[in-house]
Amino acid sequence: MAISSNAQRQTTEGYIGLYKDLAIKNMQLKKVPASITLAQGILESGNGNSTLATKANNHFGIKCHKGWEGGTMYIDDDAPNECFRKYGSVLESFEDHADFLAGRERYSGLFLLEITDYKGWAQGLKDAGYATNPKYATSLIDLIEKYKLYEYDQQALDQNVVVNNNNNNNNSSNNTNNNTNSGVFTGKIVYINGLKAIKVQKGQTKNELAIAFELKVKQIERFNEIGAGDELYEGEVIFLEPKRASAELAYKTHEVKAGDTFYSIAHQYGMKTQALMKKNNMWYGSVIKVGDKLNLRKKKPLN
């Protein structure tokens, strides 16, 4: 909530210019979209003009709550002399806001969404009760689209370059090709179903990815349900952690299209192939056809 201050008023554009880099850094550290952080900050702090923002660096109106051991500021709000959190910097406010969301079960579904799905995050915040305003999700989405805040989500991903320390001894027993990138990955990192993944660049190999991300080749193969003889191709999505048993909340079903397989559908949503088949009471050898609808989250009832 924006509790007003008498300081010179800051515009929305001014707020974005000041804090976009902090939002990008916070996204990389805490996995909350920069667009959502900025949009909520704009709404909750009145473009950074609220008393809480100017005097306590509190851009989200977060109250002290039980267990808070940081700085405090007391302001009349819903009740007289309420306790609000006080931070040493705006970045601390951004980080604590992310920790506040991550630490509460009702917001857990947000972190299963693709990190660029700002509409899903906005609606999820509203559905989880972050604000009582029935137009809260719409207000966030309108801000994000009017000021193109989604561009900062992509910047955060584009800047998320992994450079490891070349301590590759753990990979040596599984690496069969010579490494050509010296443990440095400069491609694009994406998030699908809350999982870190990359889009393969031309010529990249499993061996190179294993070294860059301090994994074993066999782990990459297991995470992506591929075999030792399967080569990577340009544009392919490769997961860097195990896929899940269900798709993210926004995806309930998938309508089968020409060329779809159980594997391609499951991989698209960051799911294990076997989990997809089980949800639909199918197994290896089962046939799907164009137009079939497969459940991605709930198990289909038996006929």
Coordinates of N, CA and C in Angstrom, one line a residue, residues 145-240:
E145 N 2.7 -4.2 -19.5 CA 2.6 -4.1 -20.9 C 2.7 -2.6 -21.4
K146 N 2.2 -1.7 -20.6 CA 2.4 -0.3 -21.0 C 3.8 0.2 -21.0
Y147 N 4.6 -0.3 -20.0 CA 6.0 0.2 -19.9 C 7.0 -0.9 -20.4
K148 N 6.4 -2.0 -21.0 CA 7.3 -3.1 -21.5 C 8.2 -3.6 -20.5
L149 N 7.7 -3.8 -19.3 CA 8.6 -4.3 -18.2 C 9.0 -5.8 -18.5
Y150 N 8.3 -6.5 -19.3 CA 8.7 -7.9 -19.7 C 10.1 -7.9 -20.3
E151 N 10.5 -6.8 -20.9 CA 11.8 -6.8 -21.5 C 12.9 -7.0 -20.5
Y152 N 12.7 -6.6 -19.3 CA 13.7 -6.7 -18.2 C 13.8 -8.2 -17.8
D153 N 12.7 -8.9 -17.9 CA 12.8 -10.4 -17.7 C 13.7 -11.0 -18.6
Q154 N 13.6 -10.7 -19.9 CA 14.5 -11.3 -20.9 C 15.9 -10.8 -20.7
Q155 N 16.1 -9.5 -20.3 CA 17.5 -9.1 -20.1 C 18.1 -9.9 -18.9
A156 N 17.3 -10.2 -17.9 CA 17.8 -11.0 -16.8 C 18.3 -12.3 -17.3
L157 N 17.5 -12.9 -18.2 CA 17.9 -14.3 -18.7 C 19.1 -14.2 -19.6
D158 N 19.1 -13.1 -20.4 CA 20.2 -13.0 -21.4 C 21.5 -12.7 -20.7
Q159 N 21.5 -12.0 -19.5 CA 22.7 -11.7 -18.8 C 23.1 -12.9 -17.9
N160 N 22.3 -13.9 -17.7 CA 22.5 -15.0 -16.8 C 23.5 -15.9 -17.4
V161 N 24.8 -15.5 -17.5 CA 25.8 -16.3 -18.1 C 26.5 -17.1 -17.0
V162 N 26.8 -18.4 -17.3 CA 27.4 -19.2 -16.3 C 28.9 -19.4 -16.7
V163 N 29.7 -19.1 -15.7 CA 31.2 -19.3 -15.9 C 31.7 -20.0 -14.7
N164 N 32.1 -21.3 -14.9 CA 32.5 -22.1 -13.9 C 34.1 -22.1 -13.7
N165 N 34.5 -22.8 -12.7 CA 36.0 -22.7 -12.3 C 36.8 -23.8 -13.0
N166 N 36.3 -24.5 -14.0 CA 37.0 -25.5 -14.7 C 37.5 -26.6 -13.8
N167 N 36.8 -26.8 -12.7 CA 37.2 -28.0 -11.8 C 36.3 -29.2 -12.3
N168 N 36.9 -29.9 -13.4 CA 36.0 -30.8 -14.1 C 36.3 -32.2 -13.8
N169 N 37.0 -32.5 -12.7 CA 37.4 -33.9 -12.4 C 36.2 -34.8 -12.3
N170 N 35.1 -34.3 -11.8 CA 33.9 -35.1 -11.6 C 33.3 -35.5 -12.9
N171 N 33.6 -34.8 -14.0 CA 33.0 -35.2 -15.3 C 33.9 -36.1 -16.1
S172 N 35.1 -36.2 -15.7 CA 36.1 -36.8 -16.6 C 35.7 -38.3 -17.0
S173 N 35.1 -39.0 -16.1 CA 34.8 -40.4 -16.4 C 33.7 -40.5 -17.4
N174 N 32.9 -39.5 -17.6 CA 31.8 -39.5 -18.5 C 32.0 -38.7 -19.8
N175 N 33.1 -38.0 -19.9 CA 33.3 -37.1 -21.1 C 34.1 -37.9 -22.1
T176 N 33.5 -38.0 -23.3 CA 34.1 -38.8 -24.3 C 34.7 -37.9 -25.4
N177 N 34.3 -36.6 -25.4 CA 34.8 -35.7 -26.5 C 35.7 -34.7 -25.9
N178 N 36.5 -34.0 -26.7 CA 37.4 -33.0 -26.2 C 36.5 -31.7 -25.9
N179 N 36.7 -31.1 -24.8 CA 36.0 -29.8 -24.5 C 36.6 -28.7 -25.3
T180 N 35.7 -27.9 -25.9 CA 36.1 -26.8 -26.7 C 35.8 -25.4 -26.1
N181 N 35.0 -25.4 -25.0 CA 34.5 -24.1 -24.5 C 35.1 -23.7 -23.1
S182 N 36.0 -24.5 -22.6 CA 36.8 -24.2 -21.4 C 35.9 -23.9 -20.2
G183 N 34.7 -24.6 -20.2 CA 33.9 -24.4 -19.0 C 33.0 -23.2 -19.0
V184 N 32.9 -22.5 -20.1 CA 32.1 -21.3 -20.1 C 30.9 -21.5 -21.0
F185 N 29.7 -21.1 -20.5 CA 28.5 -21.2 -21.3 C 28.0 -19.7 -21.6
T186 N 27.8 -19.4 -22.8 CA 27.3 -18.0 -23.1 C 26.0 -18.0 -23.9
G187 N 25.3 -19.1 -23.8 CA 24.0 -19.2 -24.5 C 22.8 -18.7 -23.6
K188 N 21.6 -19.0 -24.0 CA 20.4 -18.4 -23.3 C 19.9 -19.5 -22.3
I189 N 19.7 -19.0 -21.1 CA 19.1 -19.9 -20.1 C 17.6 -19.5 -20.0
V190 N 16.8 -20.6 -20.0 CA 15.3 -20.4 -19.9 C 14.8 -21.2 -18.7
Y191 N 13.6 -20.9 -18.3 CA 12.9 -21.6 -17.2 C 11.6 -22.1 -17.7
I192 N 11.4 -23.4 -17.6 CA 10.2 -24.1 -18.0 C 9.8 -24.9 -16.8
N193 N 8.5 -24.7 -16.4 CA 8.0 -25.5 -15.2 C 8.8 -25.3 -14.0
G194 N 9.4 -24.1 -13.9 CA 10.2 -23.7 -12.8 C 11.6 -24.4 -12.8
L195 N 12.0 -25.0 -13.9 CA 13.3 -25.7 -14.1 C 14.2 -24.9 -15.0
K196 N 15.5 -25.0 -14.6 CA 16.5 -24.3 -15.4 C 16.8 -25.2 -16.6
A197 N 16.8 -24.5 -17.8 CA 17.1 -25.3 -19.0 C 17.9 -24.3 -20.0
I198 N 18.4 -24.8 -21.1 CA 19.1 -24.0 -22.0 C 18.6 -24.4 -23.4
K199 N 18.7 -23.5 -24.4 CA 18.4 -23.8 -25.8 C 19.8 -24.0 -26.4
V200 N 19.9 -25.1 -27.0 CA 21.2 -25.6 -27.6 C 21.6 -24.7 -28.8
Q201 N 22.8 -24.2 -28.7 CA 23.4 -23.5 -29.9 C 24.1 -24.4 -30.8
K202 N 24.2 -24.0 -32.0 CA 24.8 -24.8 -33.1 C 26.2 -25.4 -32.7
G203 N 26.3 -26.6 -32.8 CA 27.6 -27.3 -32.5 C 27.8 -27.7 -31.0
Q204 N 26.9 -27.3 -30.1 CA 27.1 -27.6 -28.7 C 26.9 -29.1 -28.5
T205 N 27.7 -29.6 -27.5 CA 27.6 -31.1 -27.2 C 27.2 -31.3 -25.8
K206 N 26.8 -32.5 -25.4 CA 26.5 -32.8 -24.1 C 27.7 -32.7 -23.2
N207 N 28.8 -33.0 -23.7 CA 30.1 -32.9 -23.0 C 30.4 -31.5 -22.6
E208 N 30.2 -30.5 -23.5 CA 30.5 -29.1 -23.2 C 29.5 -28.6 -22.2
L209 N 28.2 -29.0 -22.3 CA 27.3 -28.5 -21.3 C 27.5 -29.1 -19.9
A210 N 27.9 -30.3 -19.9 CA 28.3 -31.0 -18.6 C 29.4 -30.2 -17.9
I211 N 30.4 -29.8 -18.6 CA 31.5 -29.1 -18.1 C 31.1 -27.7 -17.6
A212 N 30.4 -27.0 -18.4 CA 30.0 -25.7 -18.1 C 29.1 -25.6 -16.9
F213 N 28.2 -26.6 -16.7 CA 27.3 -26.6 -15.6 C 27.6 -27.5 -14.4
E214 N 28.9 -28.0 -14.5 CA 29.4 -28.9 -13.4 C 28.4 -30.1 -13.2
L215 N 28.0 -30.7 -14.3 CA 27.2 -31.9 -14.3 C 28.0 -33.1 -15.0
K216 N 27.4 -34.2 -14.9 CA 28.0 -35.4 -15.6 C 27.1 -35.6 -16.9
V217 N 27.7 -36.0 -17.9 CA 27.0 -36.3 -19.2 C 25.8 -37.2 -18.9
K218 N 26.0 -38.2 -18.1 CA 24.9 -39.1 -17.8 C 23.7 -38.4 -17.1
Q219 N 24.0 -37.4 -16.3 CA 22.9 -36.6 -15.6 C 22.1 -35.9 -16.7
I220 N 22.8 -35.3 -17.6 CA 22.1 -34.5 -18.7 C 21.2 -35.5 -19.5
E221 N 21.7 -36.7 -19.8 CA 21.0 -37.7 -20.5 C 19.8 -38.1 -19.7
R222 N 20.0 -38.3 -18.4 CA 18.9 -38.8 -17.5 C 17.8 -37.7 -17.3
F223 N 18.2 -36.5 -17.1 CA 17.3 -35.3 -16.9 C 16.4 -35.2 -18.2
N224 N 17.0 -35.5 -19.3 CA 16.3 -35.2 -20.6 C 15.8 -36.5 -21.3
E225 N 15.9 -37.6 -20.6 CA 15.4 -38.9 -21.1 C 15.9 -39.2 -22.5
I226 N 17.2 -39.0 -22.7 CA 17.9 -39.3 -24.0 C 19.0 -40.3 -23.8
G227 N 19.4 -40.9 -24.8 CA 20.4 -41.9 -24.7 C 21.8 -41.4 -25.0
A228 N 22.8 -42.3 -24.8 CA 24.2 -41.9 -25.0 C 24.5 -41.6 -26.4
G229 N 23.7 -42.2 -27.4 CA 24.0 -42.0 -28.8 C 23.2 -40.8 -29.4
D230 N 22.4 -40.2 -28.6 CA 21.6 -39.1 -29.1 C 22.4 -37.8 -29.1
E231 N 22.5 -37.2 -30.3 CA 23.2 -35.9 -30.4 C 22.3 -34.7 -30.1
L232 N 22.8 -33.6 -29.7 CA 22.0 -32.4 -29.5 C 21.9 -31.7 -30.8
Y233 N 20.7 -31.0 -31.0 CA 20.5 -30.2 -32.2 C 20.2 -28.8 -31.9
E234 N 20.5 -27.9 -32.8 CA 20.3 -26.5 -32.5 C 18.8 -26.1 -32.2
G235 N 18.6 -25.3 -31.2 CA 17.3 -24.9 -30.8 C 16.6 -25.9 -29.8
E236 N 17.2 -27.1 -29.6 CA 16.6 -28.0 -28.7 C 16.7 -27.5 -27.2
V237 N 15.6 -27.8 -26.5 CA 15.7 -27.5 -25.0 C 16.3 -28.6 -24.2
I238 N 17.3 -28.3 -23.4 CA 17.9 -29.3 -22.6 C 17.8 -28.8 -21.1
F239 N 17.2 -29.7 -20.3 CA 17.0 -29.4 -18.9 C 18.3 -29.7 -18.1
L240 N 18.5 -28.9 -17.1 CA 19.7 -29.0 -16.3 C 19.4 -29.5 -14.9

